[in-house]
XYZ file of C-alpha atoms in Angstrom:
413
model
C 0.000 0.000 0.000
C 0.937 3.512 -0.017
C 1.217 4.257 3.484
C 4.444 4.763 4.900
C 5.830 4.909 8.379
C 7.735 7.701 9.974
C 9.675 8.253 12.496
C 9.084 10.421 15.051
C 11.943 11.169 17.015
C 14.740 10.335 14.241
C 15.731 11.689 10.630
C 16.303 8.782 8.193
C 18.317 8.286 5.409
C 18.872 5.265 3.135
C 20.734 5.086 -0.304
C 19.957 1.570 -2.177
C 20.394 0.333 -5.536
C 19.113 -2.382 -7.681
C 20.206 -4.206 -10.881
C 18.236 -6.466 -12.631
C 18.805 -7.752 -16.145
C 16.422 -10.497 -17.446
C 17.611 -12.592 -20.666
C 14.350 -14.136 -22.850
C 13.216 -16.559 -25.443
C 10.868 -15.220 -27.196
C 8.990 -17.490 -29.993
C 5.062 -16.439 -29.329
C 5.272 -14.010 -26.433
C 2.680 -11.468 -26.420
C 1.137 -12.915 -29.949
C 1.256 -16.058 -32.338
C 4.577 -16.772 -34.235
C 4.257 -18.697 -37.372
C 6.943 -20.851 -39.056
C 8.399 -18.291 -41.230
C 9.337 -16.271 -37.961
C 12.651 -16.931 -36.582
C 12.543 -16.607 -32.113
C 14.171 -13.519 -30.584
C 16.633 -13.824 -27.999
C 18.029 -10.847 -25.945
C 18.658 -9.613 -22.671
C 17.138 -6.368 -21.142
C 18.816 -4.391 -17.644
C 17.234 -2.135 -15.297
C 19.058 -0.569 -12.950
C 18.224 1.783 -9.864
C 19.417 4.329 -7.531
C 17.190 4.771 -4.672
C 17.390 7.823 -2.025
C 14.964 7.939 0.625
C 14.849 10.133 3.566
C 12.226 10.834 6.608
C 11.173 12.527 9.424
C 8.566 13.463 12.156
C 6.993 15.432 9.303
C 7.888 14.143 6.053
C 8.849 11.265 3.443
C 11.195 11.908 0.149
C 11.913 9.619 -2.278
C 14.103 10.285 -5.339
C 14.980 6.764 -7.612
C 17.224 7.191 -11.022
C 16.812 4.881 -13.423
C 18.355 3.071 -16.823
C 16.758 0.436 -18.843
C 18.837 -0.505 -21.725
C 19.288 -3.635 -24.087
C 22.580 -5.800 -23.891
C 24.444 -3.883 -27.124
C 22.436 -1.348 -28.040
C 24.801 1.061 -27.908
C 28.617 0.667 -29.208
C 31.808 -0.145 -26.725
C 33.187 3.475 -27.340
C 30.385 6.012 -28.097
C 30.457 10.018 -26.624
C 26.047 10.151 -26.928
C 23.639 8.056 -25.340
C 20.642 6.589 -26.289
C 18.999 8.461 -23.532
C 17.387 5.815 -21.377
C 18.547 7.096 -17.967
C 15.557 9.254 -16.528
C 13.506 9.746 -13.037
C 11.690 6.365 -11.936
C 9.991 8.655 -8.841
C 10.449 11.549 -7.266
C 8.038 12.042 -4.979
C 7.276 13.892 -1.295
C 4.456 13.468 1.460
C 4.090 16.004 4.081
C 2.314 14.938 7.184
C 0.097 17.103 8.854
C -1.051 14.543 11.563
C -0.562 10.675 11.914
C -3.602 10.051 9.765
C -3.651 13.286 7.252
C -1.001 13.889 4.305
C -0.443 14.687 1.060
C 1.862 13.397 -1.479
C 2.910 14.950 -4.861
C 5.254 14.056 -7.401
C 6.249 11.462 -10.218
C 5.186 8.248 -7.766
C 4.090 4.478 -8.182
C 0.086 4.076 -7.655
C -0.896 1.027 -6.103
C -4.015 -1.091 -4.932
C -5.191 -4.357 -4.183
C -4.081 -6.801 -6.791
C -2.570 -4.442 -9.003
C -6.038 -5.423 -11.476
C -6.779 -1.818 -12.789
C -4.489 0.730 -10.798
C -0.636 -1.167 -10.490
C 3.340 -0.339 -10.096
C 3.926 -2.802 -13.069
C 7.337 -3.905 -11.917
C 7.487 -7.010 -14.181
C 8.520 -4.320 -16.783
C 11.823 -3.124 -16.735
C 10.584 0.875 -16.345
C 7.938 0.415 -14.507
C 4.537 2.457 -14.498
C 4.459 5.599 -12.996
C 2.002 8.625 -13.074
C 2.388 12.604 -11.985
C 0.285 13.356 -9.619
C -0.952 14.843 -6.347
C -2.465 12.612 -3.181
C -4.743 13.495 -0.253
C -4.386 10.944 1.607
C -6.101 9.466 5.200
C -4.863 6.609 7.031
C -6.240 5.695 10.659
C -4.650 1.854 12.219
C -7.292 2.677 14.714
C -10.206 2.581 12.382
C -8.153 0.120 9.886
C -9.630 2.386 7.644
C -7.400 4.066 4.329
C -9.225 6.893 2.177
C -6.691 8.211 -1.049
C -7.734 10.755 -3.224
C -5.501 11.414 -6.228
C -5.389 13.971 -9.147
C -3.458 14.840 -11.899
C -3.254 17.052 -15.203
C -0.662 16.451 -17.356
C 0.904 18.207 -20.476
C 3.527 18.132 -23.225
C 6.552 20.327 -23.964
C 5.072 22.034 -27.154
C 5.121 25.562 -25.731
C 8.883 27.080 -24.371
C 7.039 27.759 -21.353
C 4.556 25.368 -19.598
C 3.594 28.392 -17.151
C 2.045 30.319 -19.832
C -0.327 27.569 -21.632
C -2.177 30.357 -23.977
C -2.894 30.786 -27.964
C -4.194 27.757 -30.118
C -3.438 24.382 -29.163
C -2.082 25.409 -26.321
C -3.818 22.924 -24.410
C -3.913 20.471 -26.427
C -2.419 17.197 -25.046
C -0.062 15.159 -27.893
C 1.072 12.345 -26.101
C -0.632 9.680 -26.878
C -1.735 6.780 -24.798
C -1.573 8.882 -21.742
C -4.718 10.731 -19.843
C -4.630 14.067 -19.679
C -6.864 14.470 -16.078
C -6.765 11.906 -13.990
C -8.897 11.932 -10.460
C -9.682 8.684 -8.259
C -10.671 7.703 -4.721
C -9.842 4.790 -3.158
C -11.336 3.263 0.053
C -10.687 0.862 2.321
C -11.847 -1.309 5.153
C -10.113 -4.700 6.964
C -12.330 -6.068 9.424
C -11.418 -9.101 11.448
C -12.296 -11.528 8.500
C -10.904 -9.923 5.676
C -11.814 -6.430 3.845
C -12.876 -4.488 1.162
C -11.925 -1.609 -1.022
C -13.986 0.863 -3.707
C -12.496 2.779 -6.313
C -13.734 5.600 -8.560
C -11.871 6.838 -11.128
C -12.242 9.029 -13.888
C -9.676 9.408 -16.812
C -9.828 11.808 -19.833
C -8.524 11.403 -23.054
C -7.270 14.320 -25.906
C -8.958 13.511 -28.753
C -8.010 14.704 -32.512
C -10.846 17.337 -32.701
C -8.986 19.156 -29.672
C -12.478 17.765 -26.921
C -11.346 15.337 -23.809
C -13.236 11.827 -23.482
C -14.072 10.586 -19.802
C -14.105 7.219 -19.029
C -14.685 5.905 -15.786
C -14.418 2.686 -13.456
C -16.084 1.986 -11.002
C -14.628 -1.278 -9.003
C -15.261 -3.308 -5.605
C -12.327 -5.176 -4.364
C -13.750 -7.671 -1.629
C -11.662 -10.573 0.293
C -12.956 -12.727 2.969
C -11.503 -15.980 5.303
C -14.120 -18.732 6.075
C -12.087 -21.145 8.060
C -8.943 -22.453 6.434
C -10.101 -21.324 2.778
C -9.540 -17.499 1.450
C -11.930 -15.793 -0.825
C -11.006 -12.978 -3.001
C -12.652 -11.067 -6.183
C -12.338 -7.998 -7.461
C -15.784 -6.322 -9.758
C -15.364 -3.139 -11.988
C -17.598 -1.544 -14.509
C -16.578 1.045 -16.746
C -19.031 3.404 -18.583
C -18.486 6.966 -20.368
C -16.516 8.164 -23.592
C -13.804 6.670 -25.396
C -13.342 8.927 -28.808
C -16.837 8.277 -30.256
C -17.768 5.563 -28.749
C -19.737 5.097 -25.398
C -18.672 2.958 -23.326
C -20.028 0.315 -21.297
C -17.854 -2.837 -19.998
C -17.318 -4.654 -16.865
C -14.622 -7.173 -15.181
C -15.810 -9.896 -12.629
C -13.719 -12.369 -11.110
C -13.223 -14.506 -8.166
C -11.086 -16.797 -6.620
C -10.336 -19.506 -3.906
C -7.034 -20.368 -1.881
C -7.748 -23.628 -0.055
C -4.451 -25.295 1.710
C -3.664 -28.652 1.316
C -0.981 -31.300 3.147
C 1.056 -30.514 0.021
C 0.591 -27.512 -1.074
C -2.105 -24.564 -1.433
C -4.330 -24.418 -4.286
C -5.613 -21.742 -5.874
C -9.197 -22.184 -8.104
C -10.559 -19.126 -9.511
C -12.814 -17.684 -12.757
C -12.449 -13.887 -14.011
C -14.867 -12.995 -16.733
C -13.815 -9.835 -19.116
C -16.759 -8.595 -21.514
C -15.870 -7.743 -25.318
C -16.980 -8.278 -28.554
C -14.359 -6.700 -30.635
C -17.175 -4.844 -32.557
C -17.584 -1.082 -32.402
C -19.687 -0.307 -35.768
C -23.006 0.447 -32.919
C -20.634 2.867 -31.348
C -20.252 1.100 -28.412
C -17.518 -0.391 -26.653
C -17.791 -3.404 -24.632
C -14.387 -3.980 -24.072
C -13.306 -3.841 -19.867
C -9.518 -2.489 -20.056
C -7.841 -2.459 -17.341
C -5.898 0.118 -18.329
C -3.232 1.553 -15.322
C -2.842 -2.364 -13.762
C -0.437 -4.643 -13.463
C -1.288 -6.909 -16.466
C 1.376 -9.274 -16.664
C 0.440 -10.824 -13.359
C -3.120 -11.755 -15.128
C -4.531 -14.136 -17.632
C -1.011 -15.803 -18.017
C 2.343 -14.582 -17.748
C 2.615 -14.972 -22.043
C 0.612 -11.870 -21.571
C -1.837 -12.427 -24.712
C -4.070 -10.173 -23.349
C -4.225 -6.153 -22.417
C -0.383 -6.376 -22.768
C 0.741 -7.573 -26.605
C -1.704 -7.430 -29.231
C -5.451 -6.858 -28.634
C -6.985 -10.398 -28.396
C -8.739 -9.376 -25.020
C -10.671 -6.911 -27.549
C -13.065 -10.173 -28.211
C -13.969 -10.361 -24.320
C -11.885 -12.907 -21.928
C -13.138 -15.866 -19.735
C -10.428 -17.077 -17.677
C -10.240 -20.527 -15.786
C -7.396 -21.040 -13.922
C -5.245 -23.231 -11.221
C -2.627 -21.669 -9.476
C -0.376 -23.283 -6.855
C 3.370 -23.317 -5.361
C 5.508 -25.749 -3.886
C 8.622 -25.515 -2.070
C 11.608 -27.441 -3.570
C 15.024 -27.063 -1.591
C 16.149 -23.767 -0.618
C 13.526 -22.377 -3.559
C 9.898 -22.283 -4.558
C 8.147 -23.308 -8.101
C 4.976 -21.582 -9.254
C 2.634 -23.276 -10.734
C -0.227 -21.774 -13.291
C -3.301 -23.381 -15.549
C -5.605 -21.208 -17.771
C -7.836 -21.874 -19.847
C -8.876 -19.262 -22.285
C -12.369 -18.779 -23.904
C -13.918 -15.327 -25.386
C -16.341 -13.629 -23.932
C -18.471 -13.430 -26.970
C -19.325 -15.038 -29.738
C -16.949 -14.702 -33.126
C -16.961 -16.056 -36.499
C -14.589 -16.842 -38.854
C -15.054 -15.728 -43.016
C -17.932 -18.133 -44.144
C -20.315 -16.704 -41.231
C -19.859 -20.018 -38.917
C -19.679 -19.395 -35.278
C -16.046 -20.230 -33.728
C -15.103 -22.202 -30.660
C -15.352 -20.127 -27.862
C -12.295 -21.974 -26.518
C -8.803 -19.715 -27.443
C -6.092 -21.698 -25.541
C -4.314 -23.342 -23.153
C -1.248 -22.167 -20.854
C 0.941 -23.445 -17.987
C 3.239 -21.102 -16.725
C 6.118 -22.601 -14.042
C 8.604 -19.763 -12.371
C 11.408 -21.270 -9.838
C 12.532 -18.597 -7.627
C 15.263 -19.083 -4.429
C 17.443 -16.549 -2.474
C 20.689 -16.778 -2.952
C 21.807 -14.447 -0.526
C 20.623 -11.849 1.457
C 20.127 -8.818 -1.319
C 20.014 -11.417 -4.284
C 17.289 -13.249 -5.953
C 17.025 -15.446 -8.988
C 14.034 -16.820 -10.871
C 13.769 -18.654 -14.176
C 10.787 -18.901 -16.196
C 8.876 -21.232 -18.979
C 5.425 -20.778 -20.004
C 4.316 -22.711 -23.109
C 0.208 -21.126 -25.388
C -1.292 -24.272 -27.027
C -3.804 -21.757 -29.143
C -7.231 -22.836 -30.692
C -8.309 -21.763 -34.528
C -10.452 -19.372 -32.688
C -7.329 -17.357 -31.504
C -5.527 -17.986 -35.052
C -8.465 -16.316 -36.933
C -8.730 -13.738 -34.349
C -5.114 -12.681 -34.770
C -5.131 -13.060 -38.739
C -5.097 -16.631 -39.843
C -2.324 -19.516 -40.283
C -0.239 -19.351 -36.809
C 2.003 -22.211 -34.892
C -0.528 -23.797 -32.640
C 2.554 -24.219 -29.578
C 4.029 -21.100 -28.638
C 6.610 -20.951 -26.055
C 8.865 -18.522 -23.696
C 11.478 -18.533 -21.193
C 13.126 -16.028 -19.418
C 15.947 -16.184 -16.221
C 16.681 -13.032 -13.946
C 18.551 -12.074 -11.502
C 17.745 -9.232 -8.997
C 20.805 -7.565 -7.095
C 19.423 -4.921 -4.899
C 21.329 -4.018 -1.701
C 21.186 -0.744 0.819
C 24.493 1.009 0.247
C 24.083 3.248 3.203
C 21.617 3.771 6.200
C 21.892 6.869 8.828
C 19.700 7.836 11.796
C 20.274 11.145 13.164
């Protein structure tokens, strides 16, 4: 969560750092391949400076960061690429133990990740400029954030005089340009809930702003030994010319075993990949963490638009401990949400694939982790004709990474 503790006797300061480079296969990741496609192979590096410093009345963050590929640049070279920028830089002034406000380039965070998420998978990250109000009581167990933000390009020389035509007019594209949420939340003794509202609008061509907004209800409850969870959104508004009206529902089960625990759940995405009516059905969960949803081959809401169609989503999740490491264990099985057809006019399967995903992680020492990856699509015609005809049925992708991230230096004064 977002909350943060601070000290109030004692001025903090830690310096950290983090590299991480992953190395893939890719041969289907994000999309079909086909035989005539030869697999990519590379291996991507983030790497982090972190600066943090408290007190009795406020938090600072500041975190540099570079993501580069192995060899994109040359051994000897005076210019760079220029993938070194700000990851956050953010402060929170506390006006009481429960009342503060944040501002800055910062990480926003909820629940699962499902719709508003930090997206670490990816080397960069998500991150979003903004401004927080932000309520916290441990007494009530009670969290209330309200965020907003307004963003703009660099097409004027001086942002502080945003006059004359086009002024305002917003160029990057798949960015908002307003942003305002609140989020709410509640633990009680046998689990908790949160709400979110959140409105986001969108520059259009013609120089108007679209709104489109979600509505969701995050809700998580223990009955005995088994864990429920689900998370319920709806999204209605403007998205260019088309009104929209979509919604997400999904729900799971953790139930522990002698082994190990298993995980059943069901998440249902609606979509029809059809906007002639001027209306679009398609959920999008647009600021989340997608890659830990609907398979880590991220075929959906990440690559290529075959989520567009709608998504039902079975899946099996479990872990079990093997030495001094862990192996994850995933299942889906894909079907649309909606019913498609291929050129003649016949209906289609509903059924789009099958994945397992399996991720070994262990420690292998205090400030380093590795983890190695394989997930393997078995796709259905359905999800060849939706993505343009002949594919390879078997896709595949593997990945390895190692995380070094340390604390260079701590001081309490």
């Amino acid at each position: 969560m977002c909350g943060i503790l601070v000290s109030k006797t004692f001025a903090q300061i830690r310096i950290s750092a983090e590299v991480r480079p992953r190395s893939e296969f890719r041969n289907g990741f994000k999309t079909l391949t086909d035989d005539s496609k030869d697999p990519a192979f590379f291996t991507e590096q983030r790497s982090r400076l972190y600066l943090d410093y408290s007190n009795s009345d406020f938090v600072f963050k500041l975190a540099f960061q570079d993501v580069r590929i192995w060899g994109e640049t040359t051994q000897i070279f005076k210019e760079e690429p220029g993938n070194t920028f700000l990851s956050e830089a953010w402060g929170q002034y506390f006006f009481n133990p429960e009342f503060s406000v944040k501002v800055g380039r910062q990480i926003l965070s909820y629940d699962n990740q499902r719709f508003l998420g930090g997206l670490e998978w990816a080397q960069q990250g998500r991150r979003h400029d903004a401004l927080l109000f932000i309520y916290e009581s441990q007494e009530k167990s009670t969290q209330l954030h309200v965020g907003l933000a307004y963003n703009q390009d660099d097409d004027v020389p001086e942002p502080g005089f945003l006059q004359g035509d086009g002024a305002n007019f917003y160029s990057v594209s798949g960015n908002y340009k307003t942003m305002q949420y609140a989020w709410f939340h509640k633990d009680y003794e046998a689990g908790g809930f949160s709400l979110l509202a959140h409105n986001a609008g969108y520059q259009n061509a013609d120089s108007t702003v679209s709104n489109k907004q979600t509505f969701g209800f995050i809700p998580n409850v223990n009955l005995g030994k088994v864990s429920f969870a689900g998370d319920f959104y709806y999204q209605s508004g403007k998205q260019g010319t088309n009104d929209v009206s979509a919604f997400l529902a999904g729900i799971n089960a953790t139930i522990p075993t002698a082994v190990t625990p298993l995980t059943l759940g069901v998440e249902y995405i609606s979509g029809d990949g059809d906007l002639s009516d001027g209306k679009n059905t398609a959920f999008s969960p647009d600021f989340g963490t997608n890659h830990a949803f609907n398979g880590f081959m991220d075929y959906f809401f990440v690559g290529p638009a075959n989520g567009a169609v709608g998504v039902n989503d079975i899946y099996l999740k479990t872990k079990w401990k093997i030495g001094k490491g862990s192996l994850q264990g995933h299942l889906h099985q894909f079907f649309t949400g909606s019913s498609q057809f291929d050129g003649t006019g016949e209906e289609l399967s509903k059924a789009m694939g099958t994945e397992i995903d399996l991720v070994y992680g262990i420690k292998l020492a205090e400030a380093v982790t590795w983890n190695i990856g394989y997930s393997q699509m078995f796709a259905t015609e359905t999800m060849e004709t939706i993505r343009g005809g002949d594919r390879t049925h078997i896709q595949n992708w593997a990945w390895t990474m190692i995380t070094f991230k340390p604390t260079l230096f701590t001081s309490s004064k």
